[in-house]
Each structure stands twice: as C-alpha cells, then as structure tokens.
Coordinates of C-alpha atoms and ligand atoms in Angstrom, one line a residue:
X1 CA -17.9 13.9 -11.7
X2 CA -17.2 16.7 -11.0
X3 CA -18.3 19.8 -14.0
X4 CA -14.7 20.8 -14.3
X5 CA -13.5 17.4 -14.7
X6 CA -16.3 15.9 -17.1
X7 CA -16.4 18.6 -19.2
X8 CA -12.4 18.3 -19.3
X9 CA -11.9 22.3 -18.5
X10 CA -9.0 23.0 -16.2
X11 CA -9.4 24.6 -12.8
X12 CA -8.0 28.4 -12.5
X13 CA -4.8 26.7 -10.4
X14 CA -3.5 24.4 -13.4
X15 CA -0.8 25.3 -15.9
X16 CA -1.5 24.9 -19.5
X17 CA -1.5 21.3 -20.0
X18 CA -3.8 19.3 -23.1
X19 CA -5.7 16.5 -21.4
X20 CA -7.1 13.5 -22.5
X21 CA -10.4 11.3 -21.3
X22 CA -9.8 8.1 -19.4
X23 CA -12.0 5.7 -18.2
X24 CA -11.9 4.9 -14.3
X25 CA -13.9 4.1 -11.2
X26 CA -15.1 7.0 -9.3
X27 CA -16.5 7.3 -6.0
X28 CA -18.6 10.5 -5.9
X29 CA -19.5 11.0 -2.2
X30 CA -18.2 9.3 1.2
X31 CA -21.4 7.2 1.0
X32 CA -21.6 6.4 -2.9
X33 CA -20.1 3.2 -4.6
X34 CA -17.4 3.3 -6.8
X35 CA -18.8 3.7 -10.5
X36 CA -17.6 4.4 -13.7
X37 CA -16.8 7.6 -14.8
X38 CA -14.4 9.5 -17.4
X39 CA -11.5 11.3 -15.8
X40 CA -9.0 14.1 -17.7
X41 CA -5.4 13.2 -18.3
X42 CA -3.1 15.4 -19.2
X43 CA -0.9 14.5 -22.3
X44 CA 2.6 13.5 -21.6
X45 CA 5.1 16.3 -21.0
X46 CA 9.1 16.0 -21.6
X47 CA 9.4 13.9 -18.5
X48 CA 6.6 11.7 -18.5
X49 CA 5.7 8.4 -19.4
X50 CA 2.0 7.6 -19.8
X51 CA 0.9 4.0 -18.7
X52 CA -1.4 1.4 -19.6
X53 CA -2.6 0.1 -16.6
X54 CA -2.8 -3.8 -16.6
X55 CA -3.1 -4.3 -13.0
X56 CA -4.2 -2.7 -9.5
X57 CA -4.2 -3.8 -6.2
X58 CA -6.9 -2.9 -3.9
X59 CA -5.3 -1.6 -0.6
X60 CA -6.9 -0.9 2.9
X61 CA -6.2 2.1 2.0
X62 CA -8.1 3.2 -1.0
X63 CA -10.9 2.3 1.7
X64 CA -10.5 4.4 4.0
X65 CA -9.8 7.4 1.9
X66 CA -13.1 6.6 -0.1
X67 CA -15.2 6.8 3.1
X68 CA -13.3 9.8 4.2
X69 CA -12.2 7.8 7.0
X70 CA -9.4 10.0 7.5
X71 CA -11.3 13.0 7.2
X72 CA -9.0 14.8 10.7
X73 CA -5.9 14.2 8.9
X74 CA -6.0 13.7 4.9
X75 CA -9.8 14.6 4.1
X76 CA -11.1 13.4 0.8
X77 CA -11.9 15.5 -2.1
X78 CA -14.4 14.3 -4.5
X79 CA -14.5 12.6 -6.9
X80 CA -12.2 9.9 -6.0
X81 CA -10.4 7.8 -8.1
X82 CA -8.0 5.2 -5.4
X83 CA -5.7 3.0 -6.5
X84 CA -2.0 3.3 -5.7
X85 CA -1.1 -0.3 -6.5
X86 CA -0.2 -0.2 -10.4
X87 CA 1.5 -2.4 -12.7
X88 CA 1.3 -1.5 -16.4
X89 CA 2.8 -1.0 -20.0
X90 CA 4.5 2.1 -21.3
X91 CA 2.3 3.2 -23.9
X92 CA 4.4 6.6 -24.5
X93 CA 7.3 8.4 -23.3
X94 CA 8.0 11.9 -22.9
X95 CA 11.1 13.7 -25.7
X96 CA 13.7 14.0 -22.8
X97 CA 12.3 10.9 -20.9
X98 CA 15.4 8.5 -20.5
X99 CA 14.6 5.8 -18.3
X100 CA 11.6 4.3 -20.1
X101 CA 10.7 3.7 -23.4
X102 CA 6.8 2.1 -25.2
X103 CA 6.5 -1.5 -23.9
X104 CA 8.6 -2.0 -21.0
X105 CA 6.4 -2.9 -17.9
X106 CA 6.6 -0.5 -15.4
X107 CA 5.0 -0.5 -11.7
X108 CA 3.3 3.0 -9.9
X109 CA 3.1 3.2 -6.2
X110 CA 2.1 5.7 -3.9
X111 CA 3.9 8.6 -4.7
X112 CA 3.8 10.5 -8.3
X113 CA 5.8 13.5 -7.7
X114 CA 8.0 15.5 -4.8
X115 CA 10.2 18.5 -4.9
X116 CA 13.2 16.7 -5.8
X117 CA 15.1 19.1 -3.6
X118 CA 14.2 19.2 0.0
X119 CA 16.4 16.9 3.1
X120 CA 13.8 14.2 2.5
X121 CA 14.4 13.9 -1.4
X122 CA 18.0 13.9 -1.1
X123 CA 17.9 11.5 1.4
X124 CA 15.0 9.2 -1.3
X125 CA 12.5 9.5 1.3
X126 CA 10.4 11.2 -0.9
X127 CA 7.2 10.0 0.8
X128 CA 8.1 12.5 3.4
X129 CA 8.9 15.7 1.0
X130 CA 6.7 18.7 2.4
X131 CA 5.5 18.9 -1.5
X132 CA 5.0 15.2 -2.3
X133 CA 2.1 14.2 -5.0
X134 CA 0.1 11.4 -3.4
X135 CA -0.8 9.4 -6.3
X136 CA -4.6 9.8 -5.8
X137 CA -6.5 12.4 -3.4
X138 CA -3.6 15.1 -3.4
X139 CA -3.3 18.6 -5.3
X140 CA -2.4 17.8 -9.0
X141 CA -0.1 20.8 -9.8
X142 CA -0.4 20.2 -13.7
X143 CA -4.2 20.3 -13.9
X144 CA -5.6 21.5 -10.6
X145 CA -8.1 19.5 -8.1
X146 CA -6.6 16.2 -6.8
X147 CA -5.0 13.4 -8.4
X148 CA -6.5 10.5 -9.6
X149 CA -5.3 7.1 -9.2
X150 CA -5.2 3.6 -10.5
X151 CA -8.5 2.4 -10.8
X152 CA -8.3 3.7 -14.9
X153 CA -7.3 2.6 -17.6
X154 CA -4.0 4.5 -17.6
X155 CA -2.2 7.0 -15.6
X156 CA 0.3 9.4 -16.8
X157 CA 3.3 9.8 -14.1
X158 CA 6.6 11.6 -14.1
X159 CA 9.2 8.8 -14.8
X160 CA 11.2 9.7 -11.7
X161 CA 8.3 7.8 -9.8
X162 CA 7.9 5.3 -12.6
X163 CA 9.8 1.7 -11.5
X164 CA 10.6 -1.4 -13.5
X165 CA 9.3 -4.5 -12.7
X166 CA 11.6 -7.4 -13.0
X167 CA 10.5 -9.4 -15.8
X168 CA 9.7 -13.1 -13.6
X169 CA 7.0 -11.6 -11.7
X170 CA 3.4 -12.7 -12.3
X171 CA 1.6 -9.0 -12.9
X172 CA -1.6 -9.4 -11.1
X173 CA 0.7 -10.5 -7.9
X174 CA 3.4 -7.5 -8.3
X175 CA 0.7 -5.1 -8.7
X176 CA 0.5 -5.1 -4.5
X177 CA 4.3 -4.8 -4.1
X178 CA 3.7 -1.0 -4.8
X179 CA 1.9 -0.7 -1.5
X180 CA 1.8 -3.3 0.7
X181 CA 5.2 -4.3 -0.6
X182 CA 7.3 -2.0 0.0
X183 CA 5.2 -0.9 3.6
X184 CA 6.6 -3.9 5.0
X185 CA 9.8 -4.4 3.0
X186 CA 10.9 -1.1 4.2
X187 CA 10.4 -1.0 8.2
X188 CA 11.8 -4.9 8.4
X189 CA 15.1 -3.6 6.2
X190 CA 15.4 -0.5 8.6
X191 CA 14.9 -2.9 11.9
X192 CA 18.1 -4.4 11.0
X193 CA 19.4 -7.8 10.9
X194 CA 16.6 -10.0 12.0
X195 CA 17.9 -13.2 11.1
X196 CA 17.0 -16.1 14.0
X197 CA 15.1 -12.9 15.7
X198 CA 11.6 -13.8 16.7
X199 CA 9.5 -11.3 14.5
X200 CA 5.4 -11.0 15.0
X201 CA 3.3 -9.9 12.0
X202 CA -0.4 -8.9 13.6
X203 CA -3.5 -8.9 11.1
X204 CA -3.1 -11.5 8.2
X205 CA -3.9 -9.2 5.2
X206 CA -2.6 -7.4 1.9
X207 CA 0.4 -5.9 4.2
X208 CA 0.3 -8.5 6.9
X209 CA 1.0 -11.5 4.4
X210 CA 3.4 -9.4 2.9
X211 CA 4.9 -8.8 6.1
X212 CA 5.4 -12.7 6.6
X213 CA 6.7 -13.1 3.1
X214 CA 9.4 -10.7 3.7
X215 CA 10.3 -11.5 7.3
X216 CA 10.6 -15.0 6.3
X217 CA 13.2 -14.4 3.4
X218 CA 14.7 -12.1 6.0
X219 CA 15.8 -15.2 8.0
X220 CA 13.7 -14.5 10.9
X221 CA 11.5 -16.8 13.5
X222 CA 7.8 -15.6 12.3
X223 CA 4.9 -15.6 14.1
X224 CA 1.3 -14.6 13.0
X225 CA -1.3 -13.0 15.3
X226 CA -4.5 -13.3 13.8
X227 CA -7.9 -12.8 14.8
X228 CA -9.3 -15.1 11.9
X229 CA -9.0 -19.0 13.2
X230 CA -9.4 -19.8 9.7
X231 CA -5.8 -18.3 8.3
X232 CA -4.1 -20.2 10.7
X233 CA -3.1 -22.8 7.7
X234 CA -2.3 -20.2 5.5
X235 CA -0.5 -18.3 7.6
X236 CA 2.0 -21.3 7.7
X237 CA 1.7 -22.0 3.9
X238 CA 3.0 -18.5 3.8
X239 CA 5.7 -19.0 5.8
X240 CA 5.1 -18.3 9.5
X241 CA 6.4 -20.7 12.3
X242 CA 4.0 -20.3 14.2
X243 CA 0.5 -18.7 14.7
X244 CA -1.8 -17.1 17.6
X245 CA -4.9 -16.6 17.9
X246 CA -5.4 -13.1 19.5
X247 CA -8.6 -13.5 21.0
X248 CA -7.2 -16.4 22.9
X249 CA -5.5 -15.3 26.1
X250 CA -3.5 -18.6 27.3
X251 CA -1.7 -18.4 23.6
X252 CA -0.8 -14.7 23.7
X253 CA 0.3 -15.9 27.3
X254 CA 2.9 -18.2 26.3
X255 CA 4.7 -15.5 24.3
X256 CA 4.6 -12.4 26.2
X257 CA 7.8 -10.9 26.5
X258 CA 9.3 -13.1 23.8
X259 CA 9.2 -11.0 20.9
X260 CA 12.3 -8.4 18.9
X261 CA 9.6 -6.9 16.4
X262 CA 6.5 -6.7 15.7
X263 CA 5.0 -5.0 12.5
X264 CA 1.2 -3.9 13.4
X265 CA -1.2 -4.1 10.1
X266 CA -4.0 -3.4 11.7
X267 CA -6.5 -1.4 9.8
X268 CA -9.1 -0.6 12.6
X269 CA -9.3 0.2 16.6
X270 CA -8.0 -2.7 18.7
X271 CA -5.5 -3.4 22.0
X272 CA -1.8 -2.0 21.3
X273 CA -0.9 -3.1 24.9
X274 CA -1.6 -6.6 24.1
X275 CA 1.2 -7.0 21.6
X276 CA 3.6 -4.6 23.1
X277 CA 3.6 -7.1 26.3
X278 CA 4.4 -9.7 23.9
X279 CA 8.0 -7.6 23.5
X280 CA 11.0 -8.6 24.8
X281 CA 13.2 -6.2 26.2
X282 CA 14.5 -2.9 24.3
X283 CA 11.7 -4.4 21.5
X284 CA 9.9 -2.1 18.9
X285 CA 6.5 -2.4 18.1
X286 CA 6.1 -0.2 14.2
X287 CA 2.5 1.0 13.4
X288 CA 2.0 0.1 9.3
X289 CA -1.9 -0.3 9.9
X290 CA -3.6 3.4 9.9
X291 CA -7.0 3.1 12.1
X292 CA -9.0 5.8 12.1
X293 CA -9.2 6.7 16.0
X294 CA -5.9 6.9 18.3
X295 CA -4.4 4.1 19.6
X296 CA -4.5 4.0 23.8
X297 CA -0.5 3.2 24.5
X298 CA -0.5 2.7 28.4
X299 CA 3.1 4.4 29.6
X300 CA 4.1 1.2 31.4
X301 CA 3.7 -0.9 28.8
X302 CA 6.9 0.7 27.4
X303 CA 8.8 1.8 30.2
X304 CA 9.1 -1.7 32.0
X305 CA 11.6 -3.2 29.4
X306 CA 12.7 -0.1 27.6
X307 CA 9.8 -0.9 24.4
X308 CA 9.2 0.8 22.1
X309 CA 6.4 1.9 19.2
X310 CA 7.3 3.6 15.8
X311 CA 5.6 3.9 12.8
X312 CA 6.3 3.9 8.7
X313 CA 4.7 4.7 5.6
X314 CA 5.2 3.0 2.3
X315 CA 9.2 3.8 1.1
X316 CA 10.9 6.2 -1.0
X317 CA 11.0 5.3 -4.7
X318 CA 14.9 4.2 -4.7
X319 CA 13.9 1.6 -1.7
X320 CA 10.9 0.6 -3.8
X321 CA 12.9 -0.3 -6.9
X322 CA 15.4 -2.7 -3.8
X323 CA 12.4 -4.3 -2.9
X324 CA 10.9 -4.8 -6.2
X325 CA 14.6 -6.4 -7.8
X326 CA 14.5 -8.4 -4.3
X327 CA 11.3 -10.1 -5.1
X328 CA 12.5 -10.9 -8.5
X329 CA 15.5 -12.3 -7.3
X330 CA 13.4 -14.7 -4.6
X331 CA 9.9 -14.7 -6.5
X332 CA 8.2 -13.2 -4.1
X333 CA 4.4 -11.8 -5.3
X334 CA 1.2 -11.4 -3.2
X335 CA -1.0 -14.1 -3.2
X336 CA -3.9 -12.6 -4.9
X337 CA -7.8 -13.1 -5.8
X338 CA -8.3 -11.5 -9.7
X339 CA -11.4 -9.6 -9.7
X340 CA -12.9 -7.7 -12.8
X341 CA -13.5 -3.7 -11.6
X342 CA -17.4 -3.9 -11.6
X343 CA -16.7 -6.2 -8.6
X344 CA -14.6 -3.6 -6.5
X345 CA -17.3 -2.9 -4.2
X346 CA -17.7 -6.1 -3.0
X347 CA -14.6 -6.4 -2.6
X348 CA -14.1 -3.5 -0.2
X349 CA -16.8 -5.4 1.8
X350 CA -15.3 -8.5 1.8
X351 CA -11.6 -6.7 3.0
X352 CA -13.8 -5.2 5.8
X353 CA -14.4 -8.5 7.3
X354 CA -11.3 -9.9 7.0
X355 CA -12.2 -12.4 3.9
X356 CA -9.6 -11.4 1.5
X357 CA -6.7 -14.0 0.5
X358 CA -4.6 -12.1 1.1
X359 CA -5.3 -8.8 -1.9
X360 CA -7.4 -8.4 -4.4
X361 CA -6.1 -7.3 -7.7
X362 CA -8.1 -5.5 -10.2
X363 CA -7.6 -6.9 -14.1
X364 CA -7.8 -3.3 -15.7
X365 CA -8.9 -5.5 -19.3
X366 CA -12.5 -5.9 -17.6
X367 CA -12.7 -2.0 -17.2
X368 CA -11.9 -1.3 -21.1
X369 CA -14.3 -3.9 -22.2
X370 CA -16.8 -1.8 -20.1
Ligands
NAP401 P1 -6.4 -5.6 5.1 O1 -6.0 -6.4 3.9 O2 -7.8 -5.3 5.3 O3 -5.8 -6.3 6.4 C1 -6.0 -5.8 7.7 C2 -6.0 -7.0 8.6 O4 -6.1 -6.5 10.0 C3 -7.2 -7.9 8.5 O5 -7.1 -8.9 7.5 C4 -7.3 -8.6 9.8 O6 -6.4 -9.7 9.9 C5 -6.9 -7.5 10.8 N1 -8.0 -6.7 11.3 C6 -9.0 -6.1 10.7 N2 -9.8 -5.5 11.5 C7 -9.4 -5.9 12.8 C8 -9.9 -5.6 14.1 N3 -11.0 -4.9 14.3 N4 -9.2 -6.1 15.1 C9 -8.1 -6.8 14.9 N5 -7.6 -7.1 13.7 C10 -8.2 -6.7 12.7 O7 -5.7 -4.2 5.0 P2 -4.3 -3.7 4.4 O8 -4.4 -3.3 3.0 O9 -3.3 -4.8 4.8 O10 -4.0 -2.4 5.3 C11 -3.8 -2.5 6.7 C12 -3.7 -1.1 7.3 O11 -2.5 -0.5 6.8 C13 -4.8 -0.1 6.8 O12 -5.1 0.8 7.9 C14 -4.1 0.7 5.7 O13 -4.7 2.0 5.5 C15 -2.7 0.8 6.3 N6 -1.6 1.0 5.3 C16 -0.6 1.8 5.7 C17 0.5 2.0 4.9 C18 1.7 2.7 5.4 O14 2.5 3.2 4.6 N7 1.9 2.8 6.7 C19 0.5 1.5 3.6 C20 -0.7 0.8 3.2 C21 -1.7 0.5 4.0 P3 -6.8 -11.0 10.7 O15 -8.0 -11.6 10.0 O16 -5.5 -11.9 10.5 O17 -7.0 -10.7 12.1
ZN402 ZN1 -1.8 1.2 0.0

C-alpha cells in the first residue's frame, strides 16, 4: 500500500472526510499478485449507504486494468483494488439517505458517482458524464488518490448509484449482472426489436453468456461463435440455437451474410472482418470486448452491404435497475464458479485461457475469515 493509504492520512486533494480501515485485495504493481491489504474508507456522509459486500464478480476487466493493460487510454494507479461486480447488505445509511435503509440487499456496478448535471446525466447515461467516478482506479474526490473497488469487505457509495436487487435472485449469480449484465442487456435493448432476428454472440464468457441469456429472452435466433470446441454443449444449455466454431472456416462459411447483430465480447486481438462478413445487409456489429491493441476494420467489409460496427460500455444506473428487475422477473443470473478471494489469481489465469464457466464470483465471507 501505498504510505498515504496505510497509514489512513488523506492526500492534500481530499475534503475532510473520517475514514475507516477495510480489508481488501490489492494489487501493488502491474506485475504483482493480488494480496491482502487494508484500505481507508471514508465514513458515511448524508447521502451514502455503506455496504457489506457479500459477493463480487470477477470481470475481464479488473484484469486488464490490474496489468495496466490499458495503460494508452485509462492507466492504472497503484495500488489497485478491482472489482466492479458487487452484491451486498446495507450495513448503514446516511441521515438524508432515502432510498435505502440497514438490511436491504443492494447491488454496485461500475459507476459510483457523476455530476448529476451534465446532457449525459440527464439523459441517465451517467457512464458517459465528463466527471463520472469509475468504481475502482478513478480520482476519489472525497479522499484523494483513486477509488477502490469490490474486492473488500465493504464499499461505501453514494445511494444514487446504489441498486436493489430483486429478492429471487441467487447472490453469488447477481453479483455479475452489475457488469456483464447490464453490458449486454443494454446494447441488445438499444438494437431494437430482435425477436425472430438472427443475433451472434462471439466469445463464450462472463459477458458472452450473458449476452446469450439475454438475446434468448429477447426472442431472438442465437448463435454462438466460439473458439473453445468444448462450450459448444453449453452454449446450447444456455440457450443458443446454434454454435460455430470460429477456427473452422466451412462453418463460418455457411453463415456469412446471414446475420442482424452481433455483440463482440472479445477480450483480446483477433479478426473483426471475419464476423462482420457474417452480417447481413444494413447489420451492426457492437464492440463490448475491450482488447488492448486496435482492431483492423477493412473499409469494404462495411461498405458492401451498408454494415456497420458500434460500440457500448456497461449502462446508466436507471437502465441497470431495468435489467436487474428483468432478471427477476425471468430468473436470469450468471452461471457462476464460487471461489474464496485467496484463489483470485488463479482465477485471472484460468479467465485468460478461456476456462471459466462462464464468471467467477468471489464469496467476500472467505476474505473476513482471513
Ligand atoms: P472473459 O470472461 O474472459 O470472456 C472473453 C471470451 O472471449 C473468452 O471466454 C473467449 O471465448 C473469447 N476469447 C478470449 N481470447 C480470445 C482470442 N484471443 N481470440 C478469440 N476469442 C477469444 O471476459 P469478459 O469478462 O466477458 O470480458 C470480455 C471483454 O469485455 C474484456 O475485454 C472486458 O474488458 C470487456 N468489458 C467491456 C465492458 C463494456 O462496458 N464495454 C464491460 C465489461 C467488460 P471462447 O472461449 O468462447 O472463444
Ligand atoms: Zn466489468
């Protein structure tokens, strides 16, 4: 840790807010493992709720931010607590917090705080506001330094950015609808009405699985590409009609030019050509999957058959509570492997070769009995 931050001292560019030691996991360097480490917390103020945190998902994303994979764009400042996946328990609410009171269960995603004021905000695209709070690895205006996610024991968030979790839902399994949830809830919603439409899902993990979940309830024809031969069972159990291997060209073949959507959850470098020749005319190809290096589009890909490729990041919160009442309604969850916290890096291994089914979930009780 940091001095500032272990000795629980606030940085010259906080406001005067009393703090509080939490436990967490902590990456120190780009190169180090995640460890455990006490963070600061600042107490509750007026508007905040403070949460336990029962669950965490463990998204592609907490990866590349702990290797500074996005170093161009979104560099990381150390230490790093990820974790943007969080289902907990209210353990304390603020004097003029309304919305929340001690016990209700309550879900965290990737955004903790915006300006409340700008075109994005007003339009509950907060995920867009020039001044949004990233939940971990962006400037914490109450205390200085960055923000700290939810790999801790508990997290303490305005409750403008807190959202309920309907009741049904197993916890370990909702904890991913904070992320990967509501990343592909959102762009399938904004597509339009894709019932009978033939939808593609490429890259059969946390989002990708998701992705079929959604699409499927959504009424349309799903296919899987996949370059794991192994998920093509479980990409059926899942609910896709159909599956492709990727790697094999006489499958991708028979459905080029076939396609309405496709939602790309790629998390590395790979071929975008490939899928958007699997487009139909006027189709739309939306980047989810954040890979380090740029993607080569080749111009006539698109223009022959008016394609073409968007992108989207997570949802604002008032879309995120939508999806998360939706899943209640239908039971949706992600299909999820339990892991106790001293297991996270293996974990991150394991998502690097493709061998999660389909997101690991962090039980936060394993990091208290630490
Ligand atoms: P994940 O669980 O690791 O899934 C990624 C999947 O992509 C893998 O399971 C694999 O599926 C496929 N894949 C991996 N490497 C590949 C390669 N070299 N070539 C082809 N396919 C490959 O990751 P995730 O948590 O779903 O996240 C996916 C990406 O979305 C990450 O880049 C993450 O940062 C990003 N993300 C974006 C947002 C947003 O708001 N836009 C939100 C969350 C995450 P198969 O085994 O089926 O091939
Ligand atoms: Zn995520």
């Amino acid at each position: 840790m940091s001095e500032g931050v272990r000795k629980g001292q606030k940085s010259t560019a906080a406001r005067a807010a009393t703090t509080y030691g939490a436990k967490a996991y902590a990456a120190a360097s780009a190169s180090s493992p995640l460890a455990g480490a006490t963070i600061r917390r600042r107490e509750p103020g007026p508007t905040d709720v403070q949460i336990e945190i029962l669950f965490c998902g463990i998204c592609h994303s907490d990866l590349h931010t702990v290797r500074n994979e996005w170093s161009g764009f979104m560099p990381t400042t150390y230490p790093c607590v990820p974790g943007h996946e969080i289902v907990g328990r209210v353990t304390e609410a603020g004097s003029a917090a309304t919305r929340f009171k001690p016990g209700d269960v309550v879900g965290v995603g990737c955004v903790v705080d915006s300006d409340h004021s700008c075109r994005n905000c007003r339009d509950g695209l907060e995920q867009f506001c020039p001044g949004a709070t990233y939940t971990y690895n962006s400037p914490d205006r109450h205390l200085g330094g960055v923000t700290f996610g939810g790999y801790s024991e508990s997290i303490v968030v305005d409750e403008s950015f807190v959202l309920r979790v309907p009741g049904n839902l197993d916890l370990a399994g909702a904890a991913p609808l904070l992320c990967a949830g509501i990343t592909t809830y959102s762009p399938i919603r904004r597509w339009g009405d894709i019932k009978g439409r033939k939808v593609g899902v490429v890259g059969l993990g946390g989002l990708g699985h998701m992705g079929v979940k959604f699409a499927r309830a959504f009424g349309a024809r799903v296919v899987v590409f996949t370059t794991s031969p192994a998920k093509k069972a479980d990409a059926l159990r899942l609910g896709a009609h159909e599956v492709i291997l990727s790697s094999d060209p006489e499958e991708m073949k028979a459905h080029a030019g076939t396609f309405d959507f496709i939602l790309d959850t790629i998390s590395a470098d790979h071929d975008i050509n490939a899928y958007i020749n699997m487009l139909g005319r006027d189709g739309n190809i939306t980047l989810v999957g954040a890979p380090e290096k740029p993607l080569g589009v080749a111009a006539f890909a698109l223009l022959f058959g008016r394609k073409s490729v968007s992108g989207s990041l997570i949802g604002g919160i008032r879309e995120t509570q939508e999806m998360l009442d939706f899943c209640g309604e239908h039971g949706i969850t992600a299909d999820v492997e339990v892991i106790p916290i001293r297991r996270v890096n293996e974990a991150y291994e394991r998502m690097l070769r493709s061998d999660v089914k389909y997101r690991f979930s962090i039980d936060m009780a394993s990091l208290k009995a630490e």
